[in-house]
Amino acid sequence: MASQATTFTSFFLIILVFHLFSAILVAGQSDCNVNLGSILSAGDNNPPWLSPSGEFAFGFRPLLHSNNEDLFLLSIWFNKIPEQTIVWSKNDHPVPKGSRIQLTNEGVLVLYDPRGVEIWRAQTGSNGGSSCAAMLNSGNFVLMNRDSSYIWESFRIPTDTMLPGQRLSMRGNLTSRQSETNYTDGRFQLRMQGDGNLVLYTIFLPTEIVNGAYWTSNTIRANSSSQLVFDEAGYVYIQQANENIRNITQRDMGSNQDFYHMARLDFDGVFRHYNRPRRNYAADASSCASSWSTVQTTPENMCRIMDNLGSGACGYNSYCVNSDGKPNCFCPEGYSPLDPLDMHRGCKPNFNLPSCQQGGWESNVEFVEFKQLNNTDWPLTDYELQTGPEIDINTCKEFCLRDCFCAAAIYNGKSCWKKKFPLSNGRQSPDLNKTALIKVPRNNETSLCPKSKDQSTLVLVGSLLLGSSVFLNFLLLLTISVVLFFLYRKKLRNLESSSSLHGLRRYTYKELEEATGGFKQQLGRGSFGTVYKGVLPSIPKRFIAIKRLDKVEKEGEKEFTTEVSAIGKTHHKNLVILLGYCDEGNNRLLVYEYMSNGSLASLLFGISRPHWNQRLNIAFGIARGLTYLHEECSSQIIHCDVKPQNILLDEYLTPKISDFGLAKLLLSEQSRAARTHIRGTIGYFAPEWFRKASITVKVDVYSFGVMLLEMICCMSSVGFAMGDQYEEEEALIDWVYDCYSKRKLNKLVENDEEAMNDMKSVERLVMVGIWCIQEDPSLRPSMRRVAQMLEGVCEVSVPPRPSGFSSS
Ligand SMILES: *[C@@H]1O[C@H](CO)[C@@H](O)[C@H](O)[C@H]1NC(C)=O
Ligand SMILES: *[C@@H]1O[C@H](CO)[C@@H](O)[C@H](O)[C@H]1NC(C)=O
Ligand SMILES: *[C@@H]1O[C@H](CO)[C@@H](O)[C@H](O)[C@H]1NC(C)=O
Ligand SMILES: *[C@@H]1O[C@H](CO)[C@@H](O)[C@H](O)[C@H]1NC(C)=O
Ligand SMILES: *[C@@H]1O[C@H](CO)[C@@H](O)[C@H](O)[C@H]1NC(C)=O
Ligand SMILES: *[C@@H]1O[C@H](CO)[C@@H](O)[C@H](O)[C@H]1NC(C)=O
Ligand SMILES: *[C@@H]1O[C@H](CO)[C@@H](O)[C@H](O)[C@H]1NC(C)=O
């Protein structure tokens, strides 16, 4: 019996093995998933070439934020995750709509422009044509010859990203991109050098002069070949003579069953190793904070590593603060950024450099003050040192004060270093036990407001009058009247110029057409019209955003100027500034200041999640801006369309509300949209929109509440159920309330260490959010109250269940 059973088992085993083999054979043949003659066309919505697992795709991707809306990039991307992160591209060849990529009948991969002119072809060297191509499950796109060996691989010509299974061979390199969304080659390069050293370099474009290495692996070994290996398990290391000689990844990357892995030389010069849960929201709605997270950065601290290189990571006269490997640049007080759009370029003093001549501010002790920065150092550029037990912070200041060349002094408790201009390699970090004392001219003008100054002049005049003889009094009075007269005239003139500055400018259509180069560079489409980027000849360095309204209805026309001037009267740190308008025939345009960091939507739902503190500050700012609109400006403004797409961010990530004040003009349009149930924005509309109930400021409170919950979780209420089918938008709201009521708030911010360490704030924000989304408008707090609760000024009580959601 027993032997019969064994025979039976072995028989089954043999069948099993046979099946396995045939499965492998079939897999080998079906590797070829792109046949000769296959073709893809840019902008035609034809499906990309997919890997068998569907996880990677090869095809065209539209280039967002480009001058020309219709540019596409031939790319490979992660196809199963909402971010669709691009891992490879022909970034030197953005192509227009209608361009084609074809695997010709001769087996050559060629990129054609819309007229059929060849732009690029995959170089296969002496191997000739391929017999087919394949998008592999690894993310490698390959051309194969008849015996299935690869004659061309995207893995061999990487752009800025590496994937598990990929190797960077000797003399290979990765080049960073310009910015998060501009894929053109940027300023940094990672090279696997011929001498075995892995090196990070800065390049100065467009001359491509290599400036210098800012990080090296110190693995020079001339006699053996080296490569950078990204193994299947998700670890990056340097291999020489088939031996792992240096781990680049030192942290736990998570298993590749649970995580996607990727390593990228980012636009800020940091080589980052990312992982991301493979899970989809649709499958498991319990994890909220699913996105790419940085596991390791090389160099670990960009601020420190660039110590002996030129100006440092942040340019001259600035200081660098490391946050998770990302260099954040700041200007000390009294200095301002050279280029506000690029903080890495350094800072310039807001005052004249010391001339060391008589009459210079630096030579008059009274005109000088020191700004103190704790835990900060400019380690180079010192030229004199005093040291000894008698030196304290005041003697150090005195020491710098008495020397007109001294730009700043660094004090460490016993020594005092004098630093000269330009300050370089500045760094601030808690482990730096040094205090920077920055010498700047004392500024009495700006710190006092004009009123109190006038009063002090009067007091001065009065006391002088009392204390002098009649004749002198007369003379003095005369002088004072003359002086006051001139001062008054000057003030009048100031007032005039400031009113023309703060008032709105009326532009002609032609001016705006020229400013935008014929409305070419589209920044986005909002509910009221299209926004274009432009530059006015009068202020060449400053970009503007021009919104072209396309839905102004006939009745709205008369109100246009009234509304626009009402918008023009608003002035708040958290509102986008309206600079001017155009009202010519059918053309109605609004001219706004340009916001360099895009919208909150792209920040929040983009690749790298903003820090918890940044999100907190953004929430505070929006609440203050809305409070101003509702309560503080001359006539109440209901925004009616508060959503992340309408919150813009400047270079310091200050939130600025846009599109306010347009609702009156376009209200009918807006409410029609709401009432006809347009997918996508419905998530932010308060229930009263659908009930024809009266619309009050509380609709903005509701929208703010939804947005606040999104900011906590970093995910969109609209795309909450990421899968192929969308579930009800209310899912996010429902789920947040669920987590809140079950006291499982940590689920909302899983994988977000900063938020996890600040659960008190998370809870407060969630409670405020739930108050805001109450179905009954009268239960929702005012925006002022919301702002106070957010900032912790007043207590937040336990919110009731926002009815109407969970029941449905
Ligand atoms: C990317 O940046 C380069 C250089 O700054 C610029 O020439 C190019 O137009 C930008 N591309 C896009 C798509 O914005
Ligand atoms: C970087 O690599 C590319 C090929 O991927 C090569 O053409 C280029 O010359 C390399 N650049 C440097 C500076 O080594
Ligand atoms: C390569 O050179 C090192 C010293 O630089 C030596 O220790 C090693 O044995 C050499 N390896 C080979 C394969 O020659
Ligand atoms: C690299 O890390 C692995 C464990 O992750 C360890 O076993 C190995 O010794 C390390 N290699 C080097 C050269 O440090
Ligand atoms: C710097 O440190 C001193 C003493 O340690 C402290 O009194 C001061 O408030 C600190 N300044 C700032 C701006 O943190
Ligand atoms: C830091 O400097 C202060 C004086 O500024 C000194 O009292 C303290 O002991 C120093 N701490 C360390 C850790 O060096
Ligand atoms: C600035 O204010 C200080 C006192 O805060 C005073 O001693 C100094 O004279 C003032 N300087 C000028 C230029 O007014």
Tab-separated table of C-alpha atoms in Angstrom, residues 453-695:
chain	number	residue	atom	x	y	z
A	453	LYS	CA	7.174	108.604	15.370
A	454	ASP	CA	5.085	111.706	14.783
A	455	GLN	CA	4.162	111.740	18.438
A	456	SER	CA	7.759	111.497	19.524
A	457	THR	CA	8.671	114.408	17.239
A	458	LEU	CA	5.942	116.465	18.841
A	459	VAL	CA	7.145	115.635	22.321
A	460	LEU	CA	10.653	116.549	21.290
A	461	VAL	CA	9.477	119.849	19.799
A	462	GLY	CA	7.476	120.667	22.900
A	463	SER	CA	10.279	120.038	25.299
A	464	LEU	CA	12.666	122.046	23.198
A	465	LEU	CA	10.227	124.958	23.100
A	466	LEU	CA	9.870	124.996	26.847
A	467	GLY	CA	13.552	124.970	27.457
A	468	SER	CA	14.750	127.896	25.299
A	469	SER	CA	14.645	131.663	25.015
A	470	VAL	CA	11.988	133.554	23.046
A	471	PHE	CA	14.221	134.425	20.142
A	472	LEU	CA	15.529	130.952	19.815
A	473	ASN	CA	11.936	129.751	20.066
A	474	PHE	CA	10.987	131.934	17.157
A	475	LEU	CA	13.847	130.668	15.035
A	476	LEU	CA	13.063	127.142	15.993
A	477	LEU	CA	9.379	127.526	15.166
A	478	LEU	CA	10.266	128.877	11.746
A	479	THR	CA	12.623	126.030	11.043
A	480	ILE	CA	10.135	123.488	12.282
A	481	SER	CA	7.316	124.891	10.161
A	482	VAL	CA	9.511	124.784	7.075
A	483	VAL	CA	10.593	121.232	7.887
A	484	LEU	CA	7.039	120.139	8.641
A	485	PHE	CA	5.839	121.701	5.393
A	486	PHE	CA	8.344	119.682	3.409
A	487	LEU	CA	7.598	116.584	5.375
A	488	TYR	CA	3.899	117.061	4.695
A	489	ARG	CA	4.490	117.479	0.985
A	490	LYS	CA	6.639	114.401	0.943
A	491	LYS	CA	3.961	112.452	2.764
A	492	LEU	CA	1.334	113.616	0.286
A	493	ARG	CA	3.495	112.478	-2.566
A	494	ASN	CA	4.046	109.162	-0.863
A	495	LEU	CA	0.331	108.767	-0.427
A	496	GLU	CA	-0.280	109.499	-4.078
A	497	SER	CA	2.268	107.039	-5.308
A	498	SER	CA	1.087	104.395	-2.911
A	499	SER	CA	-2.516	104.744	-3.982
A	500	SER	CA	-1.552	104.233	-7.586
A	501	LEU	CA	0.511	101.250	-6.468
A	502	HIS	CA	-2.184	99.647	-4.399
A	503	GLY	CA	-5.001	100.541	-6.741
A	504	LEU	CA	-5.729	98.186	-9.588
A	505	ARG	CA	-4.261	98.710	-12.967
A	506	ARG	CA	-6.406	98.409	-16.010
A	507	TYR	CA	-4.645	96.568	-18.792
A	508	THR	CA	-5.473	96.458	-22.450
A	509	TYR	CA	-6.069	93.068	-24.001
A	510	LYS	CA	-3.074	93.628	-26.245
A	511	GLU	CA	-0.775	94.218	-23.265
A	512	LEU	CA	-1.846	90.947	-21.696
A	513	GLU	CA	-1.608	89.102	-24.966
A	514	GLU	CA	1.990	90.266	-25.241
A	515	ALA	CA	2.724	89.515	-21.599
A	516	THR	CA	1.682	85.903	-22.090
A	517	GLY	CA	3.242	85.541	-25.529
A	518	GLY	CA	-0.181	84.975	-27.044
A	519	PHE	CA	-1.630	82.976	-24.144
A	520	LYS	CA	0.823	80.149	-24.595
A	521	GLN	CA	1.898	78.946	-21.191
A	522	GLN	CA	-1.090	77.543	-19.431
A	523	LEU	CA	-0.792	77.160	-15.662
A	524	GLY	CA	-4.084	75.457	-15.148
A	525	ARG	CA	-7.807	75.458	-15.714
A	526	GLY	CA	-10.114	76.489	-12.933
A	527	SER	CA	-13.856	76.478	-12.705
A	528	PHE	CA	-14.008	80.062	-13.944
A	529	GLY	CA	-11.473	80.008	-16.718
A	530	THR	CA	-7.940	79.302	-17.798
A	531	VAL	CA	-4.853	80.666	-16.080
A	532	TYR	CA	-1.753	81.647	-18.042
A	533	LYS	CA	1.754	82.570	-16.978
A	534	GLY	CA	3.184	85.840	-18.191
A	535	VAL	CA	5.685	88.622	-17.668
A	536	LEU	CA	4.953	92.346	-17.927
A	537	PRO	CA	7.613	94.391	-19.710
A	538	SER	CA	7.429	96.958	-16.890
A	539	ILE	CA	8.534	94.418	-14.259
A	540	PRO	CA	10.657	91.946	-16.224
A	541	LYS	CA	11.784	89.756	-13.331
A	542	ARG	CA	8.358	89.184	-11.900
A	543	PHE	CA	5.982	86.571	-13.230
A	544	ILE	CA	2.258	87.118	-13.244
A	545	ALA	CA	-0.689	84.786	-13.528
A	546	ILE	CA	-3.449	85.874	-15.861
A	547	LYS	CA	-6.865	84.396	-15.481
A	548	ARG	CA	-9.107	84.550	-18.479
A	549	LEU	CA	-12.723	84.304	-17.397
A	550	ASP	CA	-14.795	82.363	-19.827
A	551	LYS	CA	-18.088	82.036	-18.057
A	552	VAL	CA	-19.125	85.580	-17.231
A	553	GLU	CA	-22.799	85.766	-17.980
A	554	LYS	CA	-24.594	88.715	-19.484
A	555	GLU	CA	-25.982	89.987	-16.186
A	556	GLY	CA	-22.562	89.549	-14.633
A	557	GLU	CA	-20.961	92.016	-17.019
A	558	LYS	CA	-22.194	95.122	-15.236
A	559	GLU	CA	-20.989	93.880	-11.935
A	560	PHE	CA	-17.544	93.012	-13.195
A	561	THR	CA	-15.763	96.227	-12.300
A	562	THR	CA	-17.580	96.520	-8.970
A	563	GLU	CA	-16.552	93.018	-8.011
A	564	VAL	CA	-13.037	93.458	-9.261
A	565	SER	CA	-12.538	96.626	-7.258
A	566	ALA	CA	-13.886	94.817	-4.180
A	567	ILE	CA	-11.280	92.112	-4.732
A	568	GLY	CA	-8.677	94.813	-5.221
A	569	LYS	CA	-9.433	96.207	-1.784
A	570	THR	CA	-8.577	92.970	-0.028
A	571	HIS	CA	-5.146	92.814	1.524
A	572	HIS	CA	-4.152	89.829	3.548
A	573	LYS	CA	-1.038	87.714	3.806
A	574	ASN	CA	-3.073	84.629	2.932
A	575	LEU	CA	-4.849	85.960	-0.134
A	576	VAL	CA	-3.443	86.088	-3.633
A	577	ILE	CA	-2.908	89.697	-4.658
A	578	LEU	CA	-4.899	91.009	-7.596
A	579	LEU	CA	-2.662	93.379	-9.571
A	580	GLY	CA	-5.033	94.465	-12.294
A	581	TYR	CA	-7.683	93.517	-14.784
A	582	CYS	CA	-8.793	93.870	-18.342
A	583	ASP	CA	-12.361	94.534	-19.446
A	584	GLU	CA	-12.441	94.975	-23.177
A	585	GLY	CA	-15.317	93.778	-25.296
A	586	ASN	CA	-15.850	90.136	-24.520
A	587	ASN	CA	-12.468	89.771	-22.889
A	588	ARG	CA	-12.419	89.745	-19.138
A	589	LEU	CA	-9.130	88.953	-17.514
A	590	LEU	CA	-7.683	89.220	-14.045
A	591	VAL	CA	-3.989	89.729	-13.372
A	592	TYR	CA	-2.630	88.117	-10.224
A	593	GLU	CA	0.760	87.719	-8.640
A	594	TYR	CA	2.399	84.434	-9.633
A	595	MET	CA	2.822	81.688	-7.036
A	596	SER	CA	5.915	79.614	-7.589
A	597	ASN	CA	4.951	76.551	-5.624
A	598	GLY	CA	1.736	75.684	-7.401
A	599	SER	CA	-1.395	74.616	-5.631
A	600	LEU	CA	-2.023	72.834	-2.368
A	601	ALA	CA	-3.519	69.992	-4.391
A	602	SER	CA	-0.266	69.274	-6.171
A	603	LEU	CA	1.730	69.594	-2.956
A	604	LEU	CA	-0.580	67.439	-0.898
A	605	PHE	CA	-1.240	64.711	-3.398
A	606	GLY	CA	2.163	64.849	-5.108
A	607	ILE	CA	5.097	62.517	-4.695
A	608	SER	CA	6.753	63.774	-1.575
A	609	ARG	CA	4.386	64.466	1.250
A	610	PRO	CA	4.870	67.877	2.908
A	611	HIS	CA	6.050	67.817	6.505
A	612	TRP	CA	3.496	67.783	9.301
A	613	ASN	CA	4.590	71.219	10.472
A	614	GLN	CA	4.270	72.621	6.991
A	615	ARG	CA	0.767	71.193	6.763
A	616	LEU	CA	-0.125	72.720	10.140
A	617	ASN	CA	1.123	76.134	9.049
A	618	ILE	CA	-0.746	75.909	5.781
A	619	ALA	CA	-3.976	75.024	7.615
A	620	PHE	CA	-3.515	77.980	9.995
A	621	GLY	CA	-2.876	80.354	7.091
A	622	ILE	CA	-5.944	79.274	5.145
A	623	ALA	CA	-8.122	79.630	8.232
A	624	ARG	CA	-6.830	83.173	8.782
A	625	GLY	CA	-7.371	84.095	5.141
A	626	LEU	CA	-10.965	82.845	5.213
A	627	THR	CA	-11.615	84.641	8.499
A	628	TYR	CA	-10.493	87.831	6.819
A	629	LEU	CA	-12.806	87.269	3.838
A	630	HIS	CA	-15.765	86.484	6.070
A	631	GLU	CA	-15.355	89.054	8.793
A	632	GLU	CA	-12.637	91.563	8.263
A	633	CYS	CA	-12.878	93.085	4.835
A	634	SER	CA	-15.250	95.925	4.083
A	635	SER	CA	-17.940	93.751	2.560
A	636	GLN	CA	-18.264	90.076	3.391
A	637	ILE	CA	-16.926	87.727	0.728
A	638	ILE	CA	-18.124	84.125	0.551
A	639	HIS	CA	-15.611	82.153	-1.441
A	640	CYS	CA	-17.973	79.344	-2.492
A	641	ASP	CA	-15.246	77.202	-4.037
A	642	VAL	CA	-12.716	76.421	-1.339
A	643	LYS	CA	-10.645	73.420	-2.435
A	644	PRO	CA	-6.951	72.531	-2.583
A	645	GLN	CA	-6.750	73.556	-6.237
A	646	ASN	CA	-7.655	77.095	-5.181
A	647	ILE	CA	-5.024	77.381	-2.484
A	648	LEU	CA	-1.725	78.516	-3.962
A	649	LEU	CA	1.679	78.461	-2.305
A	650	ASP	CA	4.467	80.972	-2.544
A	651	GLU	CA	8.157	80.186	-2.309
A	652	TYR	CA	7.977	79.911	1.472
A	653	LEU	CA	4.911	77.660	1.281
A	654	THR	CA	2.692	80.430	2.635
A	655	PRO	CA	-0.825	79.506	1.562
A	656	LYS	CA	-2.678	82.099	-0.509
A	657	ILE	CA	-6.341	81.742	-1.292
A	658	SER	CA	-7.207	82.410	-4.914
A	659	ASP	CA	-10.410	82.794	-6.889
A	660	PHE	CA	-12.218	84.579	-4.072
A	661	GLY	CA	-14.745	87.249	-4.916
A	662	LEU	CA	-15.644	85.681	-8.223
A	663	ALA	CA	-18.568	83.714	-6.893
A	664	LYS	CA	-21.059	86.555	-7.178
A	665	LEU	CA	-20.233	86.919	-10.840
A	666	LEU	CA	-20.457	83.251	-11.461
A	667	LEU	CA	-22.664	81.965	-8.728
A	668	SER	CA	-25.360	80.657	-11.007
A	669	GLU	CA	-22.764	78.733	-12.980
A	670	GLN	CA	-21.232	77.406	-9.817
A	671	SER	CA	-24.422	76.248	-8.218
A	672	ARG	CA	-25.549	74.661	-11.434
A	673	ALA	CA	-22.315	72.685	-11.453
A	674	ALA	CA	-22.895	71.664	-7.876
A	675	ARG	CA	-26.473	70.749	-8.425
A	676	THR	CA	-25.816	68.717	-11.519
A	677	HIS	CA	-23.487	66.589	-9.477
A	678	ILE	CA	-20.163	67.087	-11.179
A	679	ARG	CA	-17.714	64.486	-10.044
A	680	GLY	CA	-14.409	65.676	-8.765
A	681	THR	CA	-15.347	68.794	-6.884
A	682	ILE	CA	-18.539	67.622	-5.269
A	683	GLY	CA	-16.549	66.480	-2.263
A	684	TYR	CA	-16.028	70.058	-1.100
A	685	PHE	CA	-19.603	71.272	-1.519
A	686	ALA	CA	-21.721	71.640	1.601
A	687	PRO	CA	-25.030	69.748	1.651
A	688	GLU	CA	-27.050	72.968	1.419
A	689	TRP	CA	-25.852	73.431	-2.173
A	690	PHE	CA	-27.943	70.432	-3.151
A	691	ARG	CA	-30.990	71.511	-1.225
A	692	LYS	CA	-31.463	74.970	-2.626
A	693	ALA	CA	-31.076	76.179	0.940
A	694	SER	CA	-29.591	79.607	1.481
A	695	ILE	CA	-25.873	79.890	0.996
